[in-house]
């Protein structure tokens, strides 16, 4: 039965107990609190949302997730939002937003008040405010525990634990009185409770339903399989979920600020494209213009929706305007006059976000521009499903209201039924209502409406195959019932053996690898005992023991949730956050600041965040003084941004003593088709150093000048002799390959391509330490 309200009320009637429970949707940009109440005297089951006073005097169900300290007062929600961008109100010192994106990370706000020093502190203060508002409201009392707080399905263990801590502090209780619920599950519960007819059509037996939760700061995707027999009270089980994606409506607002509003403001006040730095744009202008961007986005979306409902397709030239926006910069008031947003501009900035073939995570230092189809693809992969096997889409999260987002999803899933969880307030409160109903079921029936399950198959790698610990869809927490017997891979009488303990998710992705040392003597016939457990956060704890060997320390390690899959970009971002935290906490010696800032700049540049890289490079130069290497990097990054004049100035400052700067100057002039200058500078570089890449560039310049024979001679000089491919760095190898192509030398091109593949394969297949254990019942023939 898809009518969850009917099923739940029948069970509550049988229990015969009164209760009132609270659920909280702790959002990146906005938060909601819902309550669910059962009265056995009247057999009524109610679920509603707490309302808050808005800045315009209206009462709404969503509280902006913002906390501020101003003039000795603690402000929340719209009150805190109203002082954003004011003079002397600094983000992360007096004004705190989007703390959810940093919760669970080692991050602090250095100059903040003591009780707002970390993202957990900010979240706890926000939840405490919600609790105070609930107690002062007309909701049924008393509210009892457990409290349910929602989190993205892809939150890893540390993020979940930090959320538990924040909720417990905010409600002045113990963490055991707080339960977590994945946001897609909460949306699923709300649909079945509020719209049983829609749920019945969407949730037919055997259907695969994709829940798409696109909120203010995260894009969370989960796929459920409708299974009345094995799906528990909800009638569905989780098949797959995406990893954590920091992508939401706030990123669209920031894109409008940096792609539309700041360029318009610069044009109005005759400010050059490269006169403003990263700090000016991010810390000064962005906070003042975000509210304008959000208003324009909402206004344009409403206008598009109105036209579509009337049967008219919105034209690209459709434009909305807002009133003049006050902007302060360098102590002057420089307003943005008649800020506007067109459908054409919105379509252009949404293009990477709606890319149906998502590239790796992309963006810059201002805006995350990943595709919302990246989490969709990850969830499909984990569920082992193709798009055509999805029968229904459940859309929730305020950013799902954007017409271009809905249109993109319909193009990707044309045959699936699309259900939007209401609009306006009903959509905003869906996740909180689902959480409140879960809390009521836990409180009065001592069981959840939806129970957590493992999101992936978990296996332990062995020398003779993989050992399955649990399957995707198994209820968690779970654990081994008895010890599994393993054995060392071989005898070792002198040096001992390093046992590799490697956990895998879905048989392909590594969820963790560690080493366990067995002191000699080691025998392939001895037993090793394995026990394991997985908690409800999907973290796996492994324990390996060596019975009878008191000199061997047992192996005990906790592996993070297997759903947490990091790519190279995430690893770099984690390193950036870690270094920023060390700088804030004065954990770096002052004499090492220059080196730390330079490393920080290069990490930013590796992510394509060149303006931020230049900001930290300037700090490194302040600490270290004139530095040829750093000045050359400044030229390269300015060049990458399209700042040709700035790049030329950087190179020319060091060209007399730095041959790489001469080469870069030649390349800059070549790209700008200033060929005589390019030839002059490459000759100066070659006077200092006869490098193969330098000859290649000289040949390219001569070829463009029409001096083909001279060009061929330069390319020949670049490829003559014995080329030590192994001793040539990848940058130089790319130039040599270009010369081989120009000379139509396929043999050399193939040699270089083969070496590049071997180098890449060697990096991917680097030797791994340790040896995998084996099953005890698969002894080698000679030992059996």
XYZ file of C-alpha atoms in Angstrom:
784
model
C 0.000 0.000 0.000
C 1.482 3.354 -1.029
C -0.650 5.223 1.533
C 1.954 5.571 4.267
C -0.313 7.780 6.388
C -2.912 5.007 6.560
C -0.369 2.272 7.309
C 1.420 4.326 9.933
C -1.789 5.413 11.667
C -2.987 1.799 11.861
C 0.221 0.768 13.609
C 0.169 3.791 15.915
C -3.448 3.021 16.848
C -2.409 -0.492 17.813
C 0.426 0.886 19.965
C -2.004 3.302 21.638
C 0.653 5.860 22.671
C 0.719 9.642 22.313
C 3.848 11.250 20.859
C 5.319 14.313 19.227
C 8.616 14.110 17.353
C 10.814 16.546 15.461
C 12.777 16.219 12.228
C 15.302 18.734 10.928
C 16.524 19.283 7.384
C 19.877 20.940 8.071
C 20.468 22.466 4.653
C 23.473 24.185 3.130
C 21.562 27.338 2.308
C 18.235 26.878 4.188
C 17.012 24.696 7.040
C 13.563 23.455 8.024
C 12.041 21.909 11.157
C 8.959 19.684 10.988
C 6.952 17.985 13.703
C 4.811 14.849 13.627
C 2.156 14.217 16.277
C -0.108 11.274 17.016
C -3.099 11.703 19.351
C -4.601 8.295 20.307
C -7.690 9.977 21.847
C -8.810 11.250 18.455
C -6.759 8.855 16.292
C -5.178 11.771 14.446
C -1.785 11.818 12.795
C -0.510 15.289 11.884
C 2.725 16.436 10.297
C 3.527 20.094 9.704
C 6.333 22.607 9.428
C 7.567 25.265 11.812
C 7.268 28.776 10.422
C 9.701 31.677 10.750
C 9.343 35.431 10.348
C 10.919 36.560 7.076
C 12.637 39.823 6.222
C 9.556 40.951 4.265
C 7.210 40.289 7.189
C 5.817 37.078 5.707
C 6.179 33.779 7.533
C 7.977 30.981 5.729
C 9.018 27.404 6.450
C 12.685 27.755 5.486
C 15.231 29.505 7.672
C 18.410 30.675 5.877
C 21.293 28.623 7.321
C 23.179 31.737 8.361
C 24.500 32.764 11.774
C 26.053 36.153 12.566
C 27.487 38.084 15.488
C 26.772 41.811 15.165
C 26.763 44.648 17.683
C 26.839 42.170 20.549
C 23.812 40.229 19.275
C 23.542 36.727 17.815
C 21.520 36.781 14.600
C 19.991 33.875 12.674
C 18.304 33.370 9.324
C 16.996 36.451 7.539
C 18.267 38.742 10.309
C 21.798 37.441 9.728
C 21.331 37.485 5.965
C 20.335 41.159 6.022
C 23.818 42.293 7.145
C 25.724 40.298 4.505
C 28.263 42.458 2.689
C 28.005 45.403 5.088
C 31.225 47.183 6.052
C 33.007 45.543 9.006
C 30.933 42.343 8.575
C 33.422 39.741 7.396
C 32.635 36.167 6.332
C 34.063 33.539 8.690
C 34.636 36.158 11.374
C 31.261 37.788 12.042
C 29.094 36.063 9.447
C 28.829 32.304 8.839
C 27.037 30.473 6.026
C 27.198 27.094 4.253
C 28.839 25.485 7.292
C 27.349 22.162 6.151
C 29.908 22.047 3.328
C 32.747 22.094 5.869
C 31.261 20.041 8.677
C 33.383 17.032 9.544
C 36.532 18.586 8.076
C 39.450 19.976 10.066
C 38.448 23.582 9.589
C 38.139 26.510 11.939
C 37.237 30.196 11.799
C 40.289 31.843 13.296
C 38.927 35.198 14.477
C 35.386 34.050 15.251
C 33.750 34.056 18.690
C 34.716 31.013 20.759
C 31.310 29.360 20.353
C 31.367 29.843 16.552
C 34.945 28.720 15.964
C 34.186 25.621 13.854
C 31.504 24.465 11.387
C 30.162 22.149 14.127
C 29.789 25.169 16.419
C 27.875 27.075 13.745
C 25.610 24.090 12.995
C 24.981 23.563 16.726
C 24.028 27.241 17.151
C 21.656 27.029 14.178
C 20.004 23.818 15.434
C 19.744 25.343 18.924
C 17.908 28.306 17.426
C 15.514 25.967 15.612
C 14.879 24.136 18.890
C 14.193 27.406 20.716
C 11.749 28.471 18.000
C 10.015 25.073 18.266
C 9.590 25.368 22.038
C 8.187 28.879 21.678
C 5.748 27.891 18.920
C 2.292 26.337 19.021
C 3.401 22.834 18.016
C 2.122 20.036 20.275
C 4.220 19.571 23.416
C 6.214 18.016 24.823
C 8.619 17.078 22.062
C 10.486 13.907 22.989
C 13.419 12.040 21.572
C 14.826 10.700 19.377
C 15.413 13.674 17.135
C 16.044 12.908 13.442
C 18.392 15.080 11.362
C 18.840 14.514 7.635
C 22.175 14.305 5.815
C 23.154 13.714 2.179
C 23.171 10.003 1.387
C 26.828 10.372 0.465
C 28.031 11.978 3.702
C 30.983 9.980 5.002
C 31.429 8.854 8.589
C 33.257 11.943 9.870
C 30.615 14.251 8.399
C 27.847 12.155 9.938
C 29.516 12.087 13.351
C 30.015 15.850 13.263
C 26.330 16.317 12.388
C 25.339 14.104 15.331
C 27.523 16.186 17.646
C 26.062 19.469 16.383
C 22.474 18.224 16.783
C 23.120 16.867 20.287
C 24.644 20.175 21.396
C 21.880 22.207 19.775
C 19.153 20.148 21.499
C 21.092 19.825 24.783
C 21.018 16.053 24.733
C 23.278 13.068 24.107
C 24.282 11.904 20.607
C 22.462 8.595 21.208
C 19.195 10.570 21.234
C 19.859 11.777 17.685
C 19.322 9.650 14.586
C 20.404 10.443 11.056
C 18.336 9.879 7.924
C 19.557 10.193 4.355
C 17.822 13.072 2.575
C 16.564 11.031 -0.421
C 14.959 8.556 2.006
C 13.220 11.410 3.808
C 11.869 12.738 0.504
C 10.664 9.224 -0.321
C 8.782 9.028 3.007
C 7.182 12.429 2.437
C 5.873 11.439 -0.999
C 4.266 8.280 0.365
C 2.732 10.212 3.258
C 1.386 13.293 1.465
C 0.652 12.054 -2.042
C -0.362 8.390 -1.893
C -2.006 8.531 -5.325
C 1.138 9.885 -6.968
C 3.185 7.421 -4.939
C 1.045 4.496 -6.135
C 1.683 5.441 -9.768
C 5.399 5.998 -9.219
C 6.096 3.149 -6.829
C 4.660 0.170 -8.645
C 6.177 -3.195 -7.779
C 9.552 -3.781 -9.423
C 10.065 -0.134 -10.410
C 13.387 1.666 -10.113
C 12.907 5.183 -8.771
C 15.632 7.832 -8.879
C 15.423 10.501 -6.173
C 17.079 13.701 -7.377
C 17.703 16.138 -4.499
C 19.176 19.375 -5.865
C 19.313 21.883 -3.043
C 21.164 25.051 -2.225
C 24.567 23.449 -1.740
C 24.473 19.739 -2.600
C 23.245 17.492 -5.378
C 22.291 14.123 -3.918
C 21.036 11.191 -5.994
C 19.733 7.842 -4.754
C 18.029 4.977 -6.583
C 15.403 2.763 -4.919
C 13.927 -0.515 -6.087
C 10.286 -0.996 -5.142
C 10.027 -4.367 -3.408
C 6.969 -4.899 -1.243
C 8.174 -8.262 0.047
C 11.686 -7.293 1.093
C 11.606 -3.515 1.262
C 10.468 -3.251 4.873
C 7.875 -0.682 6.026
C 8.809 1.670 3.189
C 8.339 -0.969 0.513
C 11.595 -0.052 -1.231
C 15.285 -0.710 -0.816
C 18.245 1.423 -1.748
C 20.176 0.188 -4.788
C 22.749 2.924 -5.172
C 23.657 6.478 -4.230
C 26.044 9.092 -5.548
C 29.115 10.300 -3.716
C 29.105 13.688 -2.009
C 28.701 16.562 -4.493
C 29.076 20.162 -3.423
C 26.877 21.537 -6.184
C 23.688 23.486 -5.676
C 21.650 26.589 -6.292
C 24.258 28.638 -4.453
C 26.751 27.778 -7.186
C 24.310 29.047 -9.811
C 23.938 32.291 -7.830
C 27.735 32.659 -7.671
C 27.989 31.992 -11.413
C 25.502 34.824 -12.032
C 27.579 37.102 -9.790
C 30.911 36.367 -11.466
C 29.780 35.806 -15.067
C 27.102 38.506 -15.330
C 26.938 41.034 -12.484
C 30.609 41.767 -11.754
C 31.439 42.207 -15.477
C 28.444 44.550 -15.804
C 29.559 46.527 -12.717
C 33.124 46.777 -14.041
C 31.858 48.050 -17.387
C 29.623 50.660 -15.725
C 32.537 52.000 -13.657
C 35.256 51.625 -16.325
C 37.242 49.005 -14.388
C 39.590 46.830 -16.454
C 39.123 43.067 -16.674
C 42.299 42.342 -14.707
C 42.264 45.238 -12.248
C 40.376 43.240 -9.616
C 42.018 40.346 -7.817
C 40.599 37.186 -6.295
C 40.164 38.756 -2.861
C 38.277 41.778 -4.291
C 35.862 39.544 -6.186
C 35.381 36.784 -3.609
C 35.507 38.651 -0.311
C 34.223 42.118 -1.206
C 31.942 42.053 -4.255
C 30.443 38.553 -4.105
C 28.790 38.932 -0.647
C 27.161 42.197 -1.770
C 25.761 40.784 -5.008
C 24.616 37.271 -4.076
C 21.144 38.395 -2.986
C 20.712 40.258 -6.275
C 21.742 37.160 -8.224
C 19.267 34.960 -6.358
C 16.405 37.419 -6.955
C 17.186 37.588 -10.669
C 17.389 33.794 -10.920
C 14.040 33.312 -9.171
C 12.370 36.053 -11.188
C 13.589 34.653 -14.501
C 12.598 31.108 -13.529
C 9.097 32.266 -12.573
C 8.728 34.105 -15.854
C 9.843 31.045 -17.866
C 7.385 28.847 -15.948
C 4.519 31.295 -16.565
C 5.199 31.355 -20.293
C 5.472 27.554 -20.523
C 2.196 27.082 -18.633
C 0.601 29.403 -21.171
C 1.949 27.310 -24.029
C 4.689 29.772 -25.043
C 8.367 28.927 -25.245
C 10.632 31.535 -23.665
C 12.931 33.296 -26.149
C 16.678 33.605 -25.428
C 16.285 37.369 -25.232
C 13.868 37.146 -22.298
C 15.366 39.424 -19.609
C 14.446 40.372 -16.067
C 15.749 43.377 -14.119
C 16.159 44.342 -10.471
C 16.487 47.686 -8.713
C 19.892 49.353 -8.440
C 22.160 47.446 -6.044
C 24.440 49.335 -3.630
C 28.074 48.198 -3.904
C 30.962 49.443 -1.793
C 34.564 49.035 -2.952
C 37.754 50.745 -1.770
C 35.722 52.976 0.534
C 33.506 54.265 -2.283
C 29.849 53.629 -3.078
C 29.694 52.385 -6.661
C 26.188 50.976 -7.280
C 25.339 48.365 -9.889
C 22.728 50.086 -12.039
C 19.699 48.120 -13.255
C 21.153 44.637 -12.754
C 19.638 42.202 -15.250
C 19.732 38.558 -16.303
C 18.709 37.162 -19.675
C 17.696 33.609 -20.530
C 20.630 33.491 -22.963
C 23.089 34.366 -20.172
C 21.496 31.869 -17.770
C 21.634 29.146 -20.446
C 25.314 29.816 -21.078
C 26.370 29.688 -17.423
C 24.237 26.571 -16.856
C 25.852 24.734 -19.773
C 28.589 22.971 -17.731
C 26.147 22.288 -14.888
C 23.693 20.607 -17.278
C 26.318 18.790 -19.362
C 24.810 15.326 -20.052
C 28.312 13.846 -20.486
C 29.915 15.100 -17.292
C 33.661 15.742 -17.339
C 35.705 15.425 -14.131
C 34.913 18.002 -11.449
C 35.486 21.451 -12.929
C 35.134 25.072 -11.988
C 37.294 27.884 -10.723
C 38.062 29.674 -7.482
C 34.653 31.342 -7.521
C 32.163 28.784 -8.813
C 31.924 25.001 -8.787
C 30.759 24.132 -12.313
C 30.440 20.359 -12.163
C 27.582 18.706 -13.998
C 24.554 17.585 -12.007
C 24.668 14.463 -14.195
C 27.894 13.372 -12.479
C 26.022 12.207 -9.336
C 23.299 10.749 -11.583
C 25.915 8.695 -13.458
C 27.529 7.550 -10.191
C 24.208 6.399 -8.729
C 23.350 4.504 -11.932
C 26.772 2.857 -11.899
C 26.412 1.768 -8.279
C 22.914 0.436 -8.948
C 24.133 -1.298 -12.132
C 21.324 0.290 -14.141
C 21.031 2.112 -17.453
C 18.972 5.338 -17.821
C 16.211 3.470 -19.675
C 15.783 1.171 -16.653
C 14.644 4.089 -14.474
C 10.853 4.124 -14.267
C 10.330 7.242 -12.167
C 12.091 10.408 -11.023
C 11.278 12.089 -7.739
C 12.536 15.682 -7.771
C 13.146 17.530 -4.525
C 15.330 20.402 -3.381
C 14.606 24.037 -4.220
C 16.981 24.096 -7.211
C 14.887 21.393 -8.894
C 12.340 24.143 -9.578
C 14.599 25.668 -12.247
C 12.939 24.973 -15.639
C 16.283 24.279 -17.423
C 17.112 21.638 -14.783
C 13.753 19.902 -15.231
C 14.096 20.035 -19.022
C 17.592 18.484 -18.877
C 16.349 15.619 -16.694
C 13.435 14.971 -19.052
C 15.846 14.733 -21.966
C 17.977 12.219 -20.070
C 15.024 10.149 -18.793
C 12.301 10.685 -21.442
C 10.292 7.546 -20.606
C 10.301 7.893 -16.816
C 7.484 9.498 -14.854
C 8.687 12.783 -13.331
C 7.234 13.808 -9.969
C 8.090 17.151 -8.389
C 7.513 17.129 -4.630
C 5.287 20.178 -4.811
C 6.492 23.723 -5.274
C 7.358 26.551 -2.956
C 6.863 25.638 0.695
C 5.703 22.080 0.090
C 8.927 21.334 -1.767
C 11.127 23.117 0.765
C 9.660 21.170 3.673
C 9.557 17.697 2.122
C 12.801 16.388 3.648
C 12.050 17.788 7.116
C 8.565 16.214 7.097
C 10.018 12.835 6.160
C 12.499 13.177 9.039
C 9.731 14.013 11.520
C 7.692 10.956 10.502
C 10.780 8.766 10.880
C 11.335 10.249 14.364
C 7.707 9.544 15.377
C 7.959 5.933 14.222
C 11.175 5.480 16.206
C 9.646 7.106 19.259
C 6.346 5.222 19.417
C 7.020 1.987 17.494
C 10.745 1.620 18.248
C 11.536 0.997 14.576
C 12.252 3.244 11.596
C 10.048 3.684 8.559
C 13.146 3.155 6.448
C 16.183 1.336 7.787
C 19.760 1.958 6.584
C 21.298 -0.572 4.214
C 24.723 -1.141 2.701
C 25.081 0.844 -0.495
C 27.690 -1.403 -2.121
C 29.116 -4.922 -2.124
C 32.100 -5.005 0.256
C 34.867 -7.549 -0.294
C 38.283 -8.316 1.184
C 40.980 -8.962 -1.403
C 42.675 -12.365 -1.051
C 45.454 -14.060 -2.978
C 42.963 -16.668 -4.213
C 40.002 -14.398 -4.947
C 37.765 -11.995 -3.076
C 35.963 -12.693 0.210
C 32.509 -11.074 0.299
C 31.716 -9.445 3.628
C 28.289 -7.995 2.764
C 26.091 -7.294 -0.248
C 24.547 -4.049 -1.424
C 21.118 -3.781 0.196
C 22.012 -5.741 3.359
C 20.631 -4.154 6.513
C 23.190 -2.323 8.636
C 24.628 -2.481 11.217
C 25.854 -5.993 10.464
C 28.815 -8.120 11.493
C 30.518 -11.477 11.038
C 28.843 -14.219 13.091
C 32.010 -16.274 13.514
C 35.669 -15.750 12.708
C 36.696 -16.398 9.108
C 39.868 -18.484 8.864
C 42.621 -17.163 6.620
C 46.323 -18.010 6.319
C 49.621 -16.329 5.318
C 50.480 -16.655 1.611
C 53.838 -18.413 2.228
C 56.410 -19.596 4.734
C 58.989 -17.143 6.019
C 61.567 -18.223 8.581
C 63.810 -15.178 8.656
C 62.165 -11.831 7.850
C 58.451 -12.160 8.581
C 55.637 -11.186 6.203
C 53.770 -7.929 5.557
C 50.117 -8.869 5.065
C 48.203 -6.478 2.808
C 44.690 -5.820 4.121
C 42.673 -4.335 1.255
C 38.959 -3.632 1.257
C 37.083 -3.111 -2.003
C 33.705 -1.627 -2.872
C 31.682 -3.188 -5.714
C 34.720 -5.303 -6.549
C 36.551 -2.440 -8.252
C 37.099 0.619 -6.054
C 39.544 0.440 -3.161
C 37.881 1.438 0.109
C 41.171 1.241 2.000
C 44.471 -0.602 2.196
C 46.816 -1.160 5.126
C 49.643 -3.492 6.249
C 49.838 -5.988 9.112
C 53.281 -7.343 10.019
C 53.649 -10.989 11.048
C 57.009 -11.578 12.789
C 58.993 -14.687 11.755
C 58.691 -17.555 11.753
C 55.595 -17.557 9.518
C 54.007 -20.763 8.208
C 51.516 -20.998 5.342
C 49.611 -23.614 7.372
C 48.862 -21.418 10.396
C 45.504 -19.749 10.858
C 44.634 -16.073 10.903
C 41.205 -15.169 12.310
C 39.171 -12.411 10.675
C 36.138 -10.710 12.233
C 34.400 -7.590 10.962
C 31.482 -5.264 11.553
C 29.791 -2.490 9.582
C 28.025 0.310 11.486
C 24.944 2.190 10.304
C 27.230 4.825 8.747
C 28.635 2.044 6.523
C 32.087 2.210 8.114
C 33.789 -1.182 8.293
C 35.997 -2.266 11.193
C 38.290 -5.242 10.500
C 40.083 -7.278 13.142
C 42.736 -9.889 12.296
C 44.350 -12.020 14.971
C 47.112 -14.637 15.001
C 46.050 -17.219 17.621
C 48.834 -18.483 19.818
C 51.360 -15.795 18.811
C 51.539 -13.340 21.680
C 54.324 -11.388 19.967
C 52.050 -10.401 17.060
C 49.948 -7.306 17.575
C 46.375 -7.866 16.321
C 45.337 -5.813 13.300
C 42.404 -3.493 14.060
C 41.404 -0.757 11.621
C 38.303 1.207 10.759
C 37.771 1.935 7.082
C 35.632 4.877 5.996
C 32.309 4.336 4.269
C 32.974 2.709 0.876
C 30.651 5.150 -0.831
C 33.168 7.928 -0.161
C 35.155 7.866 -3.396
C 37.679 10.659 -3.862
C 39.183 11.793 -7.134
C 42.444 13.661 -7.639
C 40.702 17.048 -7.504
C 39.140 16.223 -4.152
C 42.512 15.158 -2.764
C 44.010 18.504 -3.770
C 41.068 20.397 -2.259
C 41.480 18.450 0.973
C 45.171 19.401 0.997
C 44.253 23.056 0.459
C 41.811 22.997 3.377
C 44.383 21.285 5.576
C 47.061 23.882 4.766
C 44.633 26.770 5.279
C 43.747 25.336 8.673
C 47.431 25.087 9.642
C 47.964 28.721 8.616
C 44.893 29.852 10.599
C 46.013 27.887 13.646
C 49.585 29.291 13.532
C 50.879 25.741 13.089
C 53.387 26.892 10.439
C 56.596 28.617 11.461
C 56.700 32.216 10.271
C 59.892 31.597 8.286
C 58.042 28.894 6.296
C 55.113 31.111 5.290
C 56.596 31.929 1.882
C 57.029 28.245 1.023
C 53.517 27.418 2.288
C 51.927 30.216 0.238
C 53.854 29.126 -2.874
C 52.689 25.499 -2.469
C 49.156 26.752 -1.916
C 49.317 28.824 -5.106
C 50.513 25.851 -7.168
C 47.738 23.612 -5.787
C 45.162 26.270 -6.726
C 46.636 26.543 -10.215
C 46.492 22.757 -10.675
C 42.699 23.062 -10.190
C 42.488 25.895 -12.720
C 41.904 28.485 -9.978
C 44.373 30.985 -11.400
C 43.081 34.163 -9.747
C 43.265 32.529 -6.334
C 46.693 31.149 -7.236
C 47.896 34.672 -8.076
C 46.552 35.939 -4.737
C 48.631 33.414 -2.780
C 51.594 33.879 -5.110
C 51.601 37.584 -4.211
C 51.714 36.594 -0.524
C 54.615 34.207 -1.252
C 56.521 37.008 -3.018
C 55.920 39.301 -0.047
C 57.485 36.698 2.238
C 60.339 35.583 -0.035
C 61.089 38.733 -2.015
C 61.901 38.681 -5.744
C 61.999 35.086 -6.937
C 62.559 34.179 -10.593
C 60.655 30.913 -10.384
C 57.605 32.553 -8.776
C 57.640 35.476 -11.204
C 57.750 33.024 -14.096
C 54.751 31.171 -12.604
C 52.931 34.493 -12.306
C 53.455 35.049 -16.015
C 52.222 31.528 -16.866
C 49.057 31.912 -14.781
C 48.320 35.390 -16.098
C 48.753 33.956 -19.603
C 46.299 31.140 -18.757
C 43.730 33.766 -17.692
C 44.116 35.657 -20.967
C 45.934 38.577 -19.310
C 48.542 38.969 -22.085
C 49.876 42.332 -20.911
C 50.306 41.071 -17.348
C 52.011 37.895 -18.529
C 54.393 39.869 -20.761
C 55.295 42.186 -17.877
C 56.073 39.209 -15.609
C 58.273 37.480 -18.180
C 60.169 40.634 -19.162
C 61.139 41.336 -15.549
C 63.250 38.165 -15.441
C 63.997 37.518 -19.113
C 67.609 38.744 -18.849
C 68.510 36.007 -16.363
C 65.896 33.270 -16.803
C 65.835 31.393 -20.152
C 62.435 29.831 -19.437
C 60.960 33.344 -19.316
C 62.465 34.082 -22.765
C 60.843 30.925 -24.138
C 57.502 31.848 -22.549
C 57.742 35.362 -24.018
C 58.398 33.883 -27.449
C 55.424 31.522 -27.064
C 53.180 34.389 -25.894
C 54.096 36.533 -28.924
C 53.704 33.509 -31.241
C 50.165 32.858 -30.010
C 49.331 36.544 -30.516
C 50.846 36.348 -34.052
C 53.551 38.889 -33.206
C 55.980 36.695 -35.119
C 58.976 39.042 -35.359
C 58.990 39.532 -31.586
C 58.482 35.796 -31.077
C 61.519 35.032 -33.273
C 63.602 37.634 -31.439
C 62.864 36.129 -28.027
C 63.295 32.475 -29.031
C 66.707 33.376 -30.514
C 67.645 34.942 -27.177
C 66.521 31.776 -25.401
C 68.577 29.596 -27.769
C 71.636 31.805 -27.241
C 71.486 30.711 -23.610
C 70.366 27.104 -23.993
C 70.065 24.801 -27.038
C 66.970 22.927 -25.888
C 64.945 20.607 -28.138
C 61.591 22.335 -27.284
C 63.207 25.710 -28.047
C 64.145 24.463 -31.548
C 60.590 23.168 -32.054
C 59.069 26.551 -31.205
C 61.564 28.332 -33.484
C 60.532 25.973 -36.288
C 56.846 26.717 -35.636
C 57.530 30.473 -35.808
C 59.523 30.179 -39.034
C 56.848 27.988 -40.593
C 54.184 30.575 -39.843
C 56.453 33.219 -41.407
C 56.497 31.122 -44.592
C 60.135 30.023 -44.195
C 59.352 26.318 -44.557
C 62.877 25.015 -45.268
C 64.368 26.799 -42.255
C 61.482 25.499 -40.134
C 62.180 21.905 -41.173
C 65.832 22.337 -40.216
C 64.804 23.483 -36.707
C 62.433 20.529 -36.283
C 65.202 18.234 -37.506
C 67.594 19.691 -34.911
C 64.943 18.996 -32.265
C 64.632 15.321 -33.201
C 68.199 14.434 -34.270
C 70.450 12.106 -32.313
C 69.622 9.601 -29.627
C 66.612 10.832 -27.638
C 66.567 9.583 -24.057
C 62.811 9.159 -23.730
C 63.007 7.922 -20.135
C 65.097 10.928 -19.111
C 62.897 13.490 -20.900
C 60.161 15.188 -18.913
C 56.569 15.010 -20.255
C 56.527 18.711 -21.222
C 59.596 18.401 -23.460
C 58.343 15.072 -24.831
C 55.170 16.801 -26.028
C 57.196 19.361 -27.993
C 59.363 16.645 -29.572
C 56.222 14.735 -30.590
C 54.954 17.933 -32.246
C 58.176 18.190 -34.280
C 57.928 14.510 -35.289
C 54.402 15.166 -36.535
C 55.514 18.238 -38.507
C 58.316 16.173 -40.116
C 55.862 13.340 -40.860
C 58.013 10.908 -38.877
C 55.463 8.251 -37.793
C 58.134 5.959 -36.318
C 59.261 8.567 -33.790
C 55.661 9.568 -33.062
C 54.796 5.932 -32.272
C 57.893 5.538 -30.050
C 56.879 8.600 -28.053
C 53.216 7.500 -27.783
C 54.293 4.031 -26.625
C 56.623 5.511 -24.020
C 53.883 7.888 -22.786
C 51.476 4.947 -22.396
C 54.114 2.892 -20.575
C 54.855 5.808 -18.281
C 51.144 6.245 -17.494
C 50.661 2.506 -16.954
C 53.729 2.398 -14.715
C 52.322 5.173 -12.534
C 48.949 3.423 -12.357
C 50.475 0.016 -11.632
C 53.227 1.031 -9.227
C 54.449 -1.819 -7.018
C 52.259 -2.238 -3.955
C 53.651 -3.236 -0.612
C 52.515 -6.324 1.228
C 51.155 -9.718 0.241
C 47.508 -10.706 0.230
C 46.403 -13.428 2.635
C 44.633 -16.565 1.391
C 41.734 -18.744 2.494
C 42.758 -21.396 5.002
C 40.980 -24.116 3.046
C 43.075 -23.453 -0.095
C 46.476 -24.711 1.066
C 49.134 -25.213 -1.638
C 49.250 -28.799 -2.938
C 52.607 -29.524 -1.344
C 51.246 -28.451 2.083
C 47.723 -29.866 1.838
